[in-house]
Amino acid sequence: MDMIVPKEISRAWLKYIKFAIYIVGISGGVRVRDLERYITAQISGRDPIPLTLERWTLEIYRTLIGSLQSIAWMLLVFFVFTLIAYVIIRIAERRKN
């Protein structure tokens, strides 16, 4: 890892990656439009969607799956770019020698 990110700033990179995981996970898991259905139905005069135990279970499950999918995609993209950077650095080192 020292080849891609110098040791002096690797702690900052680690903090950034953790922060990005939280942000991507939360924003990917929380489905605001679906949650609005429970609130706006009361405002617009329609009958609200009942929040039964089954509905809560389904919404929590969807939130967890959405969060994990978002985190997995973010990490995949990060590691692909890291791998590309590593390959570029290795090619540059071979050309120097």
PDB file of C-alpha atoms in Angstrom:
ATOM      1  CA  MET A   1       0.000   0.000   0.000  1.00  0.00           C
ATOM      2  CA  ASP A   2       2.980   2.313   0.495  1.00  0.00           C
ATOM      3  CA  MET A   3       3.433   2.363  -3.269  1.00  0.00           C
ATOM      4  CA  ILE A   4       0.049   3.919  -3.905  1.00  0.00           C
ATOM      5  CA  VAL A   5      -0.546   5.955  -0.752  1.00  0.00           C
ATOM      6  CA  PRO A   6       2.506   7.149   1.192  1.00  0.00           C
ATOM      7  CA  LYS A   7       2.693   6.045   4.800  1.00  0.00           C
ATOM      8  CA  GLU A   8       2.413   9.638   6.019  1.00  0.00           C
ATOM      9  CA  ILE A   9      -1.098  10.062   4.645  1.00  0.00           C
ATOM     10  CA  SER A  10      -2.364   6.484   4.819  1.00  0.00           C
ATOM     11  CA  ARG A  11      -4.194   7.193   8.111  1.00  0.00           C
ATOM     12  CA  ALA A  12      -6.068  10.062   6.498  1.00  0.00           C
ATOM     13  CA  TRP A  13      -6.979   7.821   3.556  1.00  0.00           C
ATOM     14  CA  LEU A  14      -8.240   5.150   5.923  1.00  0.00           C
ATOM     15  CA  LYS A  15     -10.442   7.703   7.719  1.00  0.00           C
ATOM     16  CA  TYR A  16     -11.746   8.949   4.383  1.00  0.00           C
ATOM     17  CA  ILE A  17     -12.593   5.431   3.181  1.00  0.00           C
ATOM     18  CA  LYS A  18     -14.445   4.680   6.432  1.00  0.00           C
ATOM     19  CA  PHE A  19     -16.361   7.958   6.122  1.00  0.00           C
ATOM     20  CA  ALA A  20     -17.218   7.178   2.495  1.00  0.00           C
ATOM     21  CA  ILE A  21     -18.446   3.708   3.475  1.00  0.00           C
ATOM     22  CA  TYR A  22     -20.814   5.232   6.041  1.00  0.00           C
ATOM     23  CA  ILE A  23     -22.122   7.887   3.654  1.00  0.00           C
ATOM     24  CA  VAL A  24     -22.583   5.522   0.713  1.00  0.00           C
ATOM     25  CA  GLY A  25     -24.164   2.873   2.933  1.00  0.00           C
ATOM     26  CA  ILE A  26     -26.645   5.244   4.490  1.00  0.00           C
ATOM     27  CA  SER A  27     -27.558   7.042   1.271  1.00  0.00           C
ATOM     28  CA  GLY A  28     -27.853   3.763  -0.615  1.00  0.00           C
ATOM     29  CA  GLY A  29     -29.951   2.065   2.030  1.00  0.00           C
ATOM     30  CA  VAL A  30     -32.436   4.778   2.916  1.00  0.00           C
ATOM     31  CA  ARG A  31     -35.091   5.007   0.262  1.00  0.00           C
ATOM     32  CA  VAL A  32     -36.642   8.410   0.818  1.00  0.00           C
ATOM     33  CA  ARG A  33     -39.310   8.047  -1.875  1.00  0.00           C
ATOM     34  CA  ASP A  34     -40.661   4.883  -0.311  1.00  0.00           C
ATOM     35  CA  LEU A  35     -40.680   6.481   3.125  1.00  0.00           C
ATOM     36  CA  GLU A  36     -42.566   9.488   1.743  1.00  0.00           C
ATOM     37  CA  ARG A  37     -45.468   7.191   0.896  1.00  0.00           C
ATOM     38  CA  TYR A  38     -46.168   6.744   4.583  1.00  0.00           C
ATOM     39  CA  ILE A  39     -46.137  10.476   5.285  1.00  0.00           C
ATOM     40  CA  THR A  40     -47.635  12.132   2.188  1.00  0.00           C
ATOM     41  CA  ALA A  41     -50.590   9.786   2.070  1.00  0.00           C
ATOM     42  CA  GLN A  42     -51.869  11.489   5.210  1.00  0.00           C
ATOM     43  CA  ILE A  43     -51.282  14.969   3.810  1.00  0.00           C
ATOM     44  CA  SER A  44     -52.791  14.395   0.353  1.00  0.00           C
ATOM     45  CA  GLY A  45     -56.049  13.007   1.726  1.00  0.00           C
ATOM     46  CA  ARG A  46     -55.392   9.399   0.740  1.00  0.00           C
ATOM     47  CA  ASP A  47     -55.464   6.611   3.245  1.00  0.00           C
ATOM     48  CA  PRO A  48     -52.014   6.076   4.716  1.00  0.00           C
ATOM     49  CA  ILE A  49     -50.212   2.813   4.083  1.00  0.00           C
ATOM     50  CA  PRO A  50     -50.494   0.788   7.282  1.00  0.00           C
ATOM     51  CA  LEU A  51     -47.201   0.022   9.004  1.00  0.00           C
ATOM     52  CA  THR A  52     -47.687  -3.564  10.035  1.00  0.00           C
ATOM     53  CA  LEU A  53     -44.997  -5.847  11.437  1.00  0.00           C
ATOM     54  CA  GLU A  54     -44.599  -7.413   7.995  1.00  0.00           C
ATOM     55  CA  ARG A  55     -44.162  -3.979   6.375  1.00  0.00           C
ATOM     56  CA  TRP A  56     -41.561  -2.937   8.971  1.00  0.00           C
ATOM     57  CA  THR A  57     -39.673  -6.189   8.447  1.00  0.00           C
ATOM     58  CA  LEU A  58     -39.700  -5.722   4.688  1.00  0.00           C
ATOM     59  CA  GLU A  59     -38.551  -2.089   4.918  1.00  0.00           C
ATOM     60  CA  ILE A  60     -35.692  -2.959   7.286  1.00  0.00           C
ATOM     61  CA  TYR A  61     -34.649  -5.819   5.028  1.00  0.00           C
ATOM     62  CA  ARG A  62     -34.698  -3.539   1.954  1.00  0.00           C
ATOM     63  CA  THR A  63     -32.672  -0.925   3.820  1.00  0.00           C
ATOM     64  CA  LEU A  64     -30.010  -3.427   4.860  1.00  0.00           C
ATOM     65  CA  ILE A  65     -29.747  -4.928   1.387  1.00  0.00           C
ATOM     66  CA  GLY A  66     -29.570  -1.483  -0.221  1.00  0.00           C
ATOM     67  CA  SER A  67     -26.852  -0.380   2.194  1.00  0.00           C
ATOM     68  CA  LEU A  68     -24.756  -3.484   1.643  1.00  0.00           C
ATOM     69  CA  GLN A  69     -25.131  -3.269  -2.138  1.00  0.00           C
ATOM     70  CA  SER A  70     -24.046   0.370  -2.149  1.00  0.00           C
ATOM     71  CA  ILE A  71     -21.035  -0.351   0.045  1.00  0.00           C
ATOM     72  CA  ALA A  72     -20.036  -3.315  -2.119  1.00  0.00           C
ATOM     73  CA  TRP A  73     -20.197  -1.223  -5.295  1.00  0.00           C
ATOM     74  CA  MET A  74     -18.198   1.604  -3.722  1.00  0.00           C
ATOM     75  CA  LEU A  75     -15.487  -0.779  -2.532  1.00  0.00           C
ATOM     76  CA  LEU A  76     -15.378  -2.506  -5.901  1.00  0.00           C
ATOM     77  CA  VAL A  77     -14.840   0.806  -7.689  1.00  0.00           C
ATOM     78  CA  PHE A  78     -12.219   1.856  -5.125  1.00  0.00           C
ATOM     79  CA  PHE A  79     -10.270  -1.384  -5.466  1.00  0.00           C
ATOM     80  CA  VAL A  80     -10.430  -1.300  -9.275  1.00  0.00           C
ATOM     81  CA  PHE A  81      -8.916   2.190  -9.281  1.00  0.00           C
ATOM     82  CA  THR A  82      -6.345   1.104  -6.700  1.00  0.00           C
ATOM     83  CA  LEU A  83      -5.386  -1.864  -8.856  1.00  0.00           C
ATOM     84  CA  ILE A  84      -5.060   0.372 -11.916  1.00  0.00           C
ATOM     85  CA  ALA A  85      -2.837   2.761  -9.938  1.00  0.00           C
ATOM     86  CA  TYR A  86      -0.699  -0.148  -8.749  1.00  0.00           C
ATOM     87  CA  VAL A  87      -0.238  -1.454 -12.292  1.00  0.00           C
ATOM     88  CA  ILE A  88       0.689   2.010 -13.581  1.00  0.00           C
ATOM     89  CA  ILE A  89       3.264   2.430 -10.812  1.00  0.00           C
ATOM     90  CA  ARG A  90       4.762  -1.005 -11.508  1.00  0.00           C
ATOM     91  CA  ILE A  91       5.043  -0.237 -15.238  1.00  0.00           C
ATOM     92  CA  ALA A  92       6.696   3.105 -14.469  1.00  0.00           C
ATOM     93  CA  GLU A  93       9.203   1.398 -12.138  1.00  0.00           C
ATOM     94  CA  ARG A  94      10.126  -1.182 -14.783  1.00  0.00           C
ATOM     95  CA  ARG A  95      10.734   1.531 -17.364  1.00  0.00           C
ATOM     96  CA  LYS A  96      13.117   3.309 -14.993  1.00  0.00           C
ATOM     97  CA  ASN A  97      15.254   0.194 -14.637  1.00  0.00           C
TER      98      ASN A  97
END
